[in-house]
XYZ file of C-alpha atoms in Angstrom:
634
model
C 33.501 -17.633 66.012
C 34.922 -20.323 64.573
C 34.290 -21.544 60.891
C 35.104 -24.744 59.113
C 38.046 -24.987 56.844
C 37.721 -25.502 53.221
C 40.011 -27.917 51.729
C 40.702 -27.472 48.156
C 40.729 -30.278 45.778
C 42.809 -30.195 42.406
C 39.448 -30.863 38.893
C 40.055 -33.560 36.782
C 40.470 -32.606 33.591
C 39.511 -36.002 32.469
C 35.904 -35.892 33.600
C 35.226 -31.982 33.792
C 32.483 -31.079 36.531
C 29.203 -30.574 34.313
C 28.094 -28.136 36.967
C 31.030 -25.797 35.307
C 29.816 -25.937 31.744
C 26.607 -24.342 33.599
C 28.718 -21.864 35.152
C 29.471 -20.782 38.572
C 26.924 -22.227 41.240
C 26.235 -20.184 44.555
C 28.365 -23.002 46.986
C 31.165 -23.075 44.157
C 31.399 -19.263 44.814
C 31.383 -19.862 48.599
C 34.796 -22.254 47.908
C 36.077 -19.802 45.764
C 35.984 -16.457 47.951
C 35.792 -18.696 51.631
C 33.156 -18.565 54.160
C 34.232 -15.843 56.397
C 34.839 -13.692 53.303
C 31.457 -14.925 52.025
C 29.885 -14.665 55.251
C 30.820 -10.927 55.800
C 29.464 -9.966 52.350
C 26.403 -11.243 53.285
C 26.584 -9.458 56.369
C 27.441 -6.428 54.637
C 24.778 -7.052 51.676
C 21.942 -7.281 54.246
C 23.095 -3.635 55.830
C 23.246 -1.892 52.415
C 19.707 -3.479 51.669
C 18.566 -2.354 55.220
C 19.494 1.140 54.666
C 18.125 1.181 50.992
C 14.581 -0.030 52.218
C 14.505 2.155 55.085
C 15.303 5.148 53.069
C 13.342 4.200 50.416
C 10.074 3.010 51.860
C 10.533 3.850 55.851
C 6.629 3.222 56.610
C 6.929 -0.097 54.707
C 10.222 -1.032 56.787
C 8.844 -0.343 60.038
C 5.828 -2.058 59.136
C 7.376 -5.296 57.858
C 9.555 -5.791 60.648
C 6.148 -4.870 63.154
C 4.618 -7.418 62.241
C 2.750 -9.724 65.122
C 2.794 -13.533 64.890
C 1.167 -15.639 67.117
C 2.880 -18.960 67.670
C 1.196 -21.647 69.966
C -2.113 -23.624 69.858
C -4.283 -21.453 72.225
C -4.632 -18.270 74.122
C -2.635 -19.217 77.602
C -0.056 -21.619 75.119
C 0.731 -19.081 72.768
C 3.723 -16.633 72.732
C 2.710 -12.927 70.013
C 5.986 -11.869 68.698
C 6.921 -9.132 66.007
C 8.765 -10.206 63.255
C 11.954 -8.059 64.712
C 11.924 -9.449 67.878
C 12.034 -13.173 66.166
C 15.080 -11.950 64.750
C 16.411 -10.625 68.112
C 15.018 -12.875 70.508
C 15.163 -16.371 69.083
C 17.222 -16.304 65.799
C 20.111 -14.636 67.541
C 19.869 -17.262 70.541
C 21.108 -19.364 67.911
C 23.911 -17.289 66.798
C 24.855 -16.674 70.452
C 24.421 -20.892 70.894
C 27.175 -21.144 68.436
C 29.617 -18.328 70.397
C 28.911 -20.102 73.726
C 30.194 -23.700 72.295
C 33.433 -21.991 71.024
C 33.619 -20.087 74.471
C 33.393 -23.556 76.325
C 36.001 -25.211 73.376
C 38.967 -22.628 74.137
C 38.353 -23.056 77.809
C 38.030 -26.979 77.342
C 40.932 -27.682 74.622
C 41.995 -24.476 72.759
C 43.896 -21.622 73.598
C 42.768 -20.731 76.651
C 43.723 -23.642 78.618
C 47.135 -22.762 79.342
C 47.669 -19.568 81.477
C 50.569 -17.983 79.936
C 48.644 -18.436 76.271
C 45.618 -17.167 77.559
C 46.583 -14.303 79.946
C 47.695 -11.451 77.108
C 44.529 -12.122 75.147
C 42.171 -12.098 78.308
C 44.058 -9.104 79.491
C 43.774 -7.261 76.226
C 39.913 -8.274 75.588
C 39.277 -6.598 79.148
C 41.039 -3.585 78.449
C 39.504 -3.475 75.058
C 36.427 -3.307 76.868
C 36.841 -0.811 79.378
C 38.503 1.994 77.920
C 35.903 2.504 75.074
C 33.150 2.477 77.680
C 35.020 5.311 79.987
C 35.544 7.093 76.190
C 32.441 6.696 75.387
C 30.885 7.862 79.026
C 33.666 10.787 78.667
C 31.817 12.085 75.304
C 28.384 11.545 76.355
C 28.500 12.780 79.234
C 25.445 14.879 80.200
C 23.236 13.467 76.919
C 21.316 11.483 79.041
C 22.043 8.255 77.250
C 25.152 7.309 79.464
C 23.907 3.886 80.252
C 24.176 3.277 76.387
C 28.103 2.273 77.196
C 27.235 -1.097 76.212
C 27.061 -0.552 72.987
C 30.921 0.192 72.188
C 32.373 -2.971 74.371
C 32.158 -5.757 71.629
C 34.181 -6.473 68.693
C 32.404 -8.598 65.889
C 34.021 -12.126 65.314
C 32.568 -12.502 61.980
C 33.625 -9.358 61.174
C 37.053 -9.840 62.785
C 37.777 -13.048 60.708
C 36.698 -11.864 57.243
C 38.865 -8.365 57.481
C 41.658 -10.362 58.995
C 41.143 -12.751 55.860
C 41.064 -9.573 53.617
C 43.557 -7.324 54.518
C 45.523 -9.047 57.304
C 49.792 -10.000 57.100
C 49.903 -12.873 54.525
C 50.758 -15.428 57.352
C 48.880 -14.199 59.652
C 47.651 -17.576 61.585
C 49.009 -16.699 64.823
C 47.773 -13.559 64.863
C 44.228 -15.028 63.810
C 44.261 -17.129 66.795
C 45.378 -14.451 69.116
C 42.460 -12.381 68.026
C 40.103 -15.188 67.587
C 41.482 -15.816 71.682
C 40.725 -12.193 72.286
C 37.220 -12.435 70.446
C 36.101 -15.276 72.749
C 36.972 -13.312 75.792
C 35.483 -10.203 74.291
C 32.288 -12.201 74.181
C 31.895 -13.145 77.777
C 32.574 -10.139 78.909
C 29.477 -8.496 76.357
C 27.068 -11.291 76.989
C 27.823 -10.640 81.049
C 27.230 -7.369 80.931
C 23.818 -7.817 78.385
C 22.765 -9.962 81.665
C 23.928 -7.576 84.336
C 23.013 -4.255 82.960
C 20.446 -4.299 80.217
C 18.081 -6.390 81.393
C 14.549 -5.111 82.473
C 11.101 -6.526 84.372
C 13.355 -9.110 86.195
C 11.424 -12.060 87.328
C 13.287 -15.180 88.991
C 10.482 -17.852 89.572
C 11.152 -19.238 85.626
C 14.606 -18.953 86.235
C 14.180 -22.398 88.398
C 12.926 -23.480 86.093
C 15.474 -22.973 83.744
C 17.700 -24.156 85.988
C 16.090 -27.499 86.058
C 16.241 -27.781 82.554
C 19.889 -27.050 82.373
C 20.195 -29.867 84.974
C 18.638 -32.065 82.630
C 21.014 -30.751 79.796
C 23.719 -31.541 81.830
C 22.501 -34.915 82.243
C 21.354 -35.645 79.060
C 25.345 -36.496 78.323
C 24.495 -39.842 79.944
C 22.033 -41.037 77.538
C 23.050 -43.398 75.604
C 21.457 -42.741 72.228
C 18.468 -40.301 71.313
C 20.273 -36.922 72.926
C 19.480 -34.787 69.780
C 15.999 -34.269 70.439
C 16.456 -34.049 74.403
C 18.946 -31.180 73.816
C 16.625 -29.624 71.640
C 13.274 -29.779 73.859
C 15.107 -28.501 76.798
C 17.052 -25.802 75.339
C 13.261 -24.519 73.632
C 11.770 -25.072 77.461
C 15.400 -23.186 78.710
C 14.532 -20.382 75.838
C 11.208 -19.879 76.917
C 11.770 -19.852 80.716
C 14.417 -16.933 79.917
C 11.941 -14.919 77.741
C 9.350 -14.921 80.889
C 12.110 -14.188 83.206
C 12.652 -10.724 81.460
C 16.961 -12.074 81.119
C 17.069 -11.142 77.641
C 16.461 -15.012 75.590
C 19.327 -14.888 73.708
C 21.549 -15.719 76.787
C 19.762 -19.170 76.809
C 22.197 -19.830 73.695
C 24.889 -19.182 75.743
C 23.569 -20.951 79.019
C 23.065 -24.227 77.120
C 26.080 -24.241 75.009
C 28.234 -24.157 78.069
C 26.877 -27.525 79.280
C 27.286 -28.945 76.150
C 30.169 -31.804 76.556
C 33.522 -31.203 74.558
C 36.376 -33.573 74.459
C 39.146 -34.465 71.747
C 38.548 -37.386 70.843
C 39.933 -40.578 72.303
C 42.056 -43.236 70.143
C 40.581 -45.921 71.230
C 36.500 -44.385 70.527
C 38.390 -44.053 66.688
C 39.742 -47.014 66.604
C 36.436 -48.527 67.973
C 34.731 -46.665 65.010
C 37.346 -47.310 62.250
C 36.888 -51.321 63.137
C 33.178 -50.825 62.657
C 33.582 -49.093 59.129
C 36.047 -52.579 58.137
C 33.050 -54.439 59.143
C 31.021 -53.160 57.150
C 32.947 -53.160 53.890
C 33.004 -56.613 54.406
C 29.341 -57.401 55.072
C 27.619 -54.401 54.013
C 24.220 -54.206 55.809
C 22.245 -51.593 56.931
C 22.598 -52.723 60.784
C 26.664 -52.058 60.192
C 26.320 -48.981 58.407
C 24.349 -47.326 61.712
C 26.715 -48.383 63.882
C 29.897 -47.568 61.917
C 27.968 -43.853 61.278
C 26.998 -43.753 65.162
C 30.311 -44.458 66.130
C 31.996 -41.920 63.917
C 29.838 -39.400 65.164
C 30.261 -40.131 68.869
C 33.663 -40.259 68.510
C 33.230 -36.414 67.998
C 32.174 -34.426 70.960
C 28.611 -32.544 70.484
C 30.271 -29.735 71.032
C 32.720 -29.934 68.064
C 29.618 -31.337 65.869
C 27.009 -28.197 66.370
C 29.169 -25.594 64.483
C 29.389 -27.761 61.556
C 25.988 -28.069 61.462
C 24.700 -24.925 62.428
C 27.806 -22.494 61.468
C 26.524 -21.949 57.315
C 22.637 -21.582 59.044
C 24.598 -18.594 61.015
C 27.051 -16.953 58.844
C 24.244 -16.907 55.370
C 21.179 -16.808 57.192
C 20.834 -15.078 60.502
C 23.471 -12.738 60.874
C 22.554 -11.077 57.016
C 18.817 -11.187 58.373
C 19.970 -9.618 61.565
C 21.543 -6.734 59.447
C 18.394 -6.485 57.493
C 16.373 -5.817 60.300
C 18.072 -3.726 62.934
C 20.523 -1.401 60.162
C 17.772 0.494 58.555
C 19.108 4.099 59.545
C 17.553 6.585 57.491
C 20.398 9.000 56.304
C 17.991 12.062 55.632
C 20.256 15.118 55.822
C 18.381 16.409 58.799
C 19.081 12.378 60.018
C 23.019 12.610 59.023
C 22.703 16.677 60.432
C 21.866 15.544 63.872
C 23.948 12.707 63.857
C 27.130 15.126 62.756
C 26.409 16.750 66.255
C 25.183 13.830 68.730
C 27.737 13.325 71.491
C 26.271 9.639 71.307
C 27.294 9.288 67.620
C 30.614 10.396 68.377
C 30.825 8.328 71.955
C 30.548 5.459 69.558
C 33.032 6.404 66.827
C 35.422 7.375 69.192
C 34.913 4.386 71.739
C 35.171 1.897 68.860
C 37.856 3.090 66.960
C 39.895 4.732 69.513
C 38.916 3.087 72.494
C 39.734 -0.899 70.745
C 43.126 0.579 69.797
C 44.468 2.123 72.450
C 42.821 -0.913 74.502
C 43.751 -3.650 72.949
C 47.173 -2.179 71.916
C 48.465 -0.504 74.807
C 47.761 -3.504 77.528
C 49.218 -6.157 74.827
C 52.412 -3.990 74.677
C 52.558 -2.993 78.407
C 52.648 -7.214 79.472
C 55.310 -7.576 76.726
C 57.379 -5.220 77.950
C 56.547 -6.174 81.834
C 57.287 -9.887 79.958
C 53.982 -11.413 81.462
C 52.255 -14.071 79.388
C 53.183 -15.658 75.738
C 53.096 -13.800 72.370
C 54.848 -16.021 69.627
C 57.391 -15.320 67.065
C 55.183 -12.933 64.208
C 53.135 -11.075 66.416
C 54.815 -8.028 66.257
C 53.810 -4.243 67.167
C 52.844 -3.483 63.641
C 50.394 -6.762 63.542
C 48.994 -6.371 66.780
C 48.038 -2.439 65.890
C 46.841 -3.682 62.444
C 44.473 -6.173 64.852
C 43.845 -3.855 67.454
C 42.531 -1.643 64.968
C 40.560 -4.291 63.463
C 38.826 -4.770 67.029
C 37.140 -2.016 66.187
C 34.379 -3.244 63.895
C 31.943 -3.701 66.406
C 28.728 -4.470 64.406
C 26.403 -7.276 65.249
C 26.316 -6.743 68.938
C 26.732 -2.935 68.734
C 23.501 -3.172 66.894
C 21.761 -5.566 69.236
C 22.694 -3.254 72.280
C 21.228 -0.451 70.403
C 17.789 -1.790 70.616
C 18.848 -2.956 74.051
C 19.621 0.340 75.714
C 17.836 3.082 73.847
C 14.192 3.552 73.442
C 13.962 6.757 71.775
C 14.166 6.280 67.527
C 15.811 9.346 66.846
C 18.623 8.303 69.375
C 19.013 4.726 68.332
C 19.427 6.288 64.599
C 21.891 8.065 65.847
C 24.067 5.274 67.835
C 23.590 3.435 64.662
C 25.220 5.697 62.392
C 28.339 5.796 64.533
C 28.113 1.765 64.741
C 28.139 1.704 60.803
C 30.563 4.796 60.649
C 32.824 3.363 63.427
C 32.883 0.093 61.443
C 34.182 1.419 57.971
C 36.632 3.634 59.905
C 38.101 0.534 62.022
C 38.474 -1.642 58.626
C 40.261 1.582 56.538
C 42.688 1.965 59.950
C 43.513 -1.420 60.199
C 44.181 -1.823 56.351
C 45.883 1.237 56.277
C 48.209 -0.468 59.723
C 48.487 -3.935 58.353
C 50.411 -2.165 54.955
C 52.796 -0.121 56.716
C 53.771 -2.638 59.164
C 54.436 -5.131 56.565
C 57.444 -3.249 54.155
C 57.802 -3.337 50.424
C 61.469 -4.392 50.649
C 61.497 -6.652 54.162
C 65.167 -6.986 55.556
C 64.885 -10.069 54.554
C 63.055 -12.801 52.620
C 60.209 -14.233 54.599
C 61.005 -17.500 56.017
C 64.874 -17.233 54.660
C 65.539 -17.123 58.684
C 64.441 -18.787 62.014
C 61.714 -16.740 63.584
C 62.164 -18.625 66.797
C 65.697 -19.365 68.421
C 65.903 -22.673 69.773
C 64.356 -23.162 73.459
C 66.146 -25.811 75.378
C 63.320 -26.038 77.622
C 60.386 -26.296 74.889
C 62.940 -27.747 71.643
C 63.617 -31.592 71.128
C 67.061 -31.615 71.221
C 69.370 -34.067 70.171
C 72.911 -33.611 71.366
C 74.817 -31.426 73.955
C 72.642 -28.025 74.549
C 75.580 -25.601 74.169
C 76.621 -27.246 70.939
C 78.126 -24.612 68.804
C 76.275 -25.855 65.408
C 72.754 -25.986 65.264
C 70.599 -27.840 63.081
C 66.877 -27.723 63.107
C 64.266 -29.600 61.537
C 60.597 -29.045 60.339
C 59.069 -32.013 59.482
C 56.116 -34.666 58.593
C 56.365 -38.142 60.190
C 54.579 -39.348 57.060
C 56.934 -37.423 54.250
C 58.889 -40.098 52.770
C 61.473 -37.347 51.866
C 61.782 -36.983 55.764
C 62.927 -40.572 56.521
C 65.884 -40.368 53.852
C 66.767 -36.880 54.899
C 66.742 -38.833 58.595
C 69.023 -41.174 57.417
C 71.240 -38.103 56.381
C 71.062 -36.571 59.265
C 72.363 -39.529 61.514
C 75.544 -39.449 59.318
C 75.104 -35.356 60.005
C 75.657 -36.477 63.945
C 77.916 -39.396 63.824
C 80.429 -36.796 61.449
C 80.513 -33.455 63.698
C 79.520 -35.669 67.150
C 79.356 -33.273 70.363
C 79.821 -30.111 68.106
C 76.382 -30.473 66.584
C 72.669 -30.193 68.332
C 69.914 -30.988 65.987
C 66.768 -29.832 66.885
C 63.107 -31.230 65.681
C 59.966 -29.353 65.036
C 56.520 -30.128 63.510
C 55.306 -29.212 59.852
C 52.742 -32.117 59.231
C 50.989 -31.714 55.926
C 47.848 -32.009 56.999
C 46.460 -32.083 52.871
C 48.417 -34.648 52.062
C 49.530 -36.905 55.013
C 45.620 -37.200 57.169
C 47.815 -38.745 60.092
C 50.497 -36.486 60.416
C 49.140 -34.145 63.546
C 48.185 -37.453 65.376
C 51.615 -38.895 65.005
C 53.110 -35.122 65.829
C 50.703 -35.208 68.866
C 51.950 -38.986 70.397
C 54.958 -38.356 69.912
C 54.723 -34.882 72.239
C 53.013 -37.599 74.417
C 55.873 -39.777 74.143
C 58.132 -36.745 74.877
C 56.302 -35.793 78.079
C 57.770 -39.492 79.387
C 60.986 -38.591 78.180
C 61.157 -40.751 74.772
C 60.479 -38.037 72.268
C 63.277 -39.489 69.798
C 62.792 -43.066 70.497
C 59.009 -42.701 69.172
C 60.207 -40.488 66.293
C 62.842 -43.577 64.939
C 59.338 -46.503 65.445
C 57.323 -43.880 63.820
C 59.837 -43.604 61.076
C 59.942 -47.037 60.721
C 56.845 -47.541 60.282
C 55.333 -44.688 58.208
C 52.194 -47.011 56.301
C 50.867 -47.909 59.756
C 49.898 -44.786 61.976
C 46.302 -45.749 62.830
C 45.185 -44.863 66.546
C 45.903 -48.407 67.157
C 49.895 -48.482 65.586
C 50.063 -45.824 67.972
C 49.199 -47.358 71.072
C 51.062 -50.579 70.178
C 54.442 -48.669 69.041
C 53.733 -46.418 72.640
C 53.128 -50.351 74.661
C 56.446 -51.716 72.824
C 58.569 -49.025 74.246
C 57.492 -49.354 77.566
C 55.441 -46.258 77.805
C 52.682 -45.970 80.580
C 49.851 -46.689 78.563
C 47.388 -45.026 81.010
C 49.205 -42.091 81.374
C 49.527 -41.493 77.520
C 46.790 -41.643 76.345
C 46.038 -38.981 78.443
C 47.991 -37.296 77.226
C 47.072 -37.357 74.076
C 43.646 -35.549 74.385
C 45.329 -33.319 76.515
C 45.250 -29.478 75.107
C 48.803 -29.095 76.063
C 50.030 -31.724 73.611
C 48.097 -29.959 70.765
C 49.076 -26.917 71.388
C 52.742 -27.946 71.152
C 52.272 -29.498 67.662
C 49.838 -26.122 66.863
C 52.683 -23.815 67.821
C 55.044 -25.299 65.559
C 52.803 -25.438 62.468
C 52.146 -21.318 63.278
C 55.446 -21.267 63.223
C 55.964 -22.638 59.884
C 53.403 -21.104 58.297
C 55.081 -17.714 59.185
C 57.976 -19.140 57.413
C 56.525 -19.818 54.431
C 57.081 -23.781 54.715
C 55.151 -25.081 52.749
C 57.109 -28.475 51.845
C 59.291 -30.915 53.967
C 61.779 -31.591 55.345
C 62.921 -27.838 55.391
C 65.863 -27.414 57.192
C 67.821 -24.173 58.753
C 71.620 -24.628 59.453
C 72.837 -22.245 62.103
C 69.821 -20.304 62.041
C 69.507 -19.696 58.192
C 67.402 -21.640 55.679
C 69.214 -24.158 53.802
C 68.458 -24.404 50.037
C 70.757 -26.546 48.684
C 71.057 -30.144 48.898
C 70.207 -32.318 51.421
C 73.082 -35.266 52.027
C 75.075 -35.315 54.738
C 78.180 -33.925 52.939
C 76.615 -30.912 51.883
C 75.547 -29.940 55.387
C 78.224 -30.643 57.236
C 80.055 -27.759 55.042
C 77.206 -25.646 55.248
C 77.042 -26.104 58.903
C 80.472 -25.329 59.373
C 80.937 -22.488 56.879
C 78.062 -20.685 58.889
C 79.397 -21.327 61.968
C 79.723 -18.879 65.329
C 83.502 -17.212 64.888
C 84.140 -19.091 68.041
C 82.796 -22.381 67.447
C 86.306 -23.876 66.903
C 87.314 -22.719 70.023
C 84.358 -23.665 71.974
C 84.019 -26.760 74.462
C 80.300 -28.159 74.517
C 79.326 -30.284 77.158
C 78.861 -33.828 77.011
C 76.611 -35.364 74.255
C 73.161 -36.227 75.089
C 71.218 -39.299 74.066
């Protein structure tokens, strides 16, 4: 699941927040500690207070969470509903709305768009959900509650996220979207087999009409203003039709988040939206400012505006009420006693913790050694167990599928233990993982080396491939540092000619330069025509003016098929170029540019030309002297 990012802002000391001198306020602590941390202690807060209240009051808890309300305005237009099956039912549609939209954004324009990205994390998501289900069927065998399976085949993303944020390798952002890739996979394959397997008292007649009002969410894309309450009236008619159907409701979340449009969004629709905003500093008016606002926000796909709006409703609200409602195991000693003994308890423990590892693990190493798909530079063994292991905390949907596929109390109080005892045992394994595979005294200092050699069919390079000094560059389009260190780096060329390849990569600072991954992105656009360094120098040139339109202007005056890029720049490709190298660099520590590794080593002293050249050629290959490199490429 994917949650916003919190950008952190330097305090005045000059005019002191007077919220401070009051002390700490609940969204201040939110900033401090992040949302996924903050989310998962909410998550965990509402399972401690579950267990208290059921232990302390059981009668009480059962009670609360019995009781009936009647919603509706008459006896055939009313719908009677338990509190707990609110929770279940409708409030988790909306949690399972918000998993669908990121499902159909990393099919649409994230990671799984490209095959060779996506096919070790789909592989490893299907293995992780297979072999705990034949572990668990192995231990439970002959209990009777076989067909409870379900309940060890999902890991939880919030979950995931937060540990990964708490005990994961200090750069760990390519790992976090290799597991957050797994995650959405892991999903589907849960919410398919909710549908498939645990659902009871099938009736298809509301199912049409379902369909028809998915038809008419499809559809609704057309409108041309308005859409926010259309979504919402189908998706409640959608909801409802699912509930009579006897399909469990909360796949209605998922069915109408998948026809929910997504798109990055197009330079001109900014542009178009940016003008609007001008217009209105200069003739403020209330007619300007909804238009400028309405363009902004259309300029956004819907499906990239829910989790803004709906991800703190999710991560404070429902999941911790979710908690509080289905994790009230009693832990009586004759509770814990039968528990201690329960081939389901232990089909759980063993299926989560085991069965994610040696899942998860052993198909992500078996396609890197049979070298099928793409892991990048940092995801090594160690990390990948440490995650693997983390795939283990199975919570939120562990505990749905509980209620889902046992009926007897005493049983689901048992599968419950082993979901909360399978979850602390995942997060002390994958701790315990992440520290050993990350050593006190690292061979060498992080980032002090290139991670990833060059590629001469993914690298920019300037000047003949078999060069025998290298030179590469990570860099900001809009880092005034980076245009004089350009200038260096011409004389760099023009000094050591055909014996030098210099090679660039991307390292926009995205806090401090807003247009850096746009530029990054056109010029991978640019590159995809075969002018990669041509657009570099005009965007160099240029730096003060890299608006969507400076773009399309500096892409029309080098003879660029307009048509064709801009294309490509909402394509996912292009993004996931200019992604890949910022992973990279982030696993390098780079944290300022232009940073700069000569022959494959970090270079920390200084920058001109003359200082590089005898770096470059005091690091150089034995036989670089010797060696003849092919003619030198424009």
């Amino acid at each position: 699941m994917s949650l916003p990012v919190v950008i952190e802002q330097s305090p005045n000391p000059e005019h002191p927040d007077p919220a401070a001198a009051r002390g700490p306020s609940i969204a201040a602590l939110v900033r401090q500690i992040g949302p996924p941390r903050a989310g998962a202690l909410l998550l965990v807060l509402g399972t401690v207070l579950a267990i208290v209240w059921a232990n302390a009051a059981h009668d009480s808890y059962e009670a609360f969470w019995d009781t009936h309300l009647t919603i509706g305005v008459g006896g055939d237009l009313s719908l009677d509903v338990t509190l707990h099956a609110l929770v279940n039912d409708a409030l988790m549609a909306i949690f399972f709305f918000t998993v669908g939209l990121e499902v159909r954004r990393e099919f649409a324009i994230g990671e799984l768009t490209s095959w060779s990205r996506a096919v070790v994390p789909m592989v490893a998501a299907l293995c992780g959900l297979a072999v705990p289900s034949l572990l668990y069927l192995l231990l439970a065998s002959g209990s009777g509650w076989e067909h409870a399976w379900g309940v060890v085949i999902s890991t939880d993303t919030a979950f995931l996220v937060s540990g990964l944020a708490l005990v994961g390798p200090r750069a760990g952002g390519r790992l976090r979207v290799f597991l957050l890739a797994l995650a959405v996979v892991d999903d589907i394959g849960a919410l398919s087999i909710i549908a498939l397997v645990y659902t009871a008292d099938f009736d298809p007649l509301p199912l049409l009409v379902a369909a028809v009002g998915l038809a008419g969410i499809w559809c609704t894309r057309y409108v041309p203003t308005g859409r926010g309450p259309i979504y919402a009236t189908l998706a409640i008619v959608v909801w409802l039709a699912f509930l009579a159907s006897g399909v469990h409701p909360t796949l209605a979340g998922v069915a109408v988040a998948l026809l929910v449009p997504v798109y990055r969004p197009s330079r001109r629709d900014v542009e178009h939206a940016l003008a609007l905003a001008r217009t209105f500093r200069q003739s403020p008016s209330s007619q300007y400012a909804r238009a400028a606002a309405n363009s902004l926000r259309e300029s956004i796909s819907v499906n990239e505006r829910l989790p803004s709006a709906y991800a703190p409703y999710v991560a404070f609200v429902i999941l911790p009420v979710f908690a509080l409602a289905n994790a009230g195991v009693e832990v009586s000693p004759a509770v814990l006693a039968a528990a201690a003994t329960s081939p389901v308890t232990w089909g759980v423990v063993v299926g989560l913790v085991v069965g994610k590892l040696v899942g998860v693990l052993g198909s992500t190493t078996l396609l890197r050694v049979m070298r099928l798909g793409e892991l990048g530079p940092g995801l090594t063994t160690g990390r990948l167990a440490g995650g693997a292991a983390l795939c283990g905390v199975g919570f939120t949907l562990s505990l749905f599928i509980v209620d889902l596929a046992i009926d007897d109390p005493a049983v689901q109080n048992e599968a419950r233990v082993g979901v909360l005892l399978a979850s602390v045992l995942a997060f002390a394994l994958a701790t315990v993982t992440f520290r050993a595979a990350e050593p006190r005294v690292p061979d060498h200092e992080p980032g002090s080396v290139l991670e990833r050699p060059v590629d001469l069919e993914r690298d920019h390079v300037y000047g003949p491939p078999d060069a025998p000094l290298t030179l590469v560059e990570y860099g900001d389009f809009q880092c005034g540092f980076c245009l004089k260190t350009a200038g260096t780096i011409q004389e760099v060329v023009d000094e050591l000619g055909g014996r030098l390849r210099y090679v660039w990569r991307h390292a926009p600072l995205v806090r401090f330069h807003p247009n850096a991954v746009a530029a990054a992105e056109a010029s991978e656009a640019a590159a995809l025509q075969g002018r990669f360094f041509e657009f570099e120098r005009a965007l160099f040139a240029d730096q003060e003016h890299q608006q969507p339109a400076d773009i399309l202007r500096r892409a029309e005056e080098l003879g660029l098929d307009l048509e064709q890029f801009e294309k490509d720049l909402t394509s996912p490709a292009v993004a996931a170029r200019v992604r890949d190298d910022m992973l990279d660099a982030e696993a390098m520590d780079i944290t300022a540019v232009p940073t700069l590794f000569v022959n494959g080593v970090r270079h920390t002293g200084p920058h001109d030309a003359r200082s590089l050249i005898e770096a470059l050629e005091r690091t150089a290959p034995a036989d670089a002297a010797a060696a003849e490199p092919s003619p030198r490429l424009a």
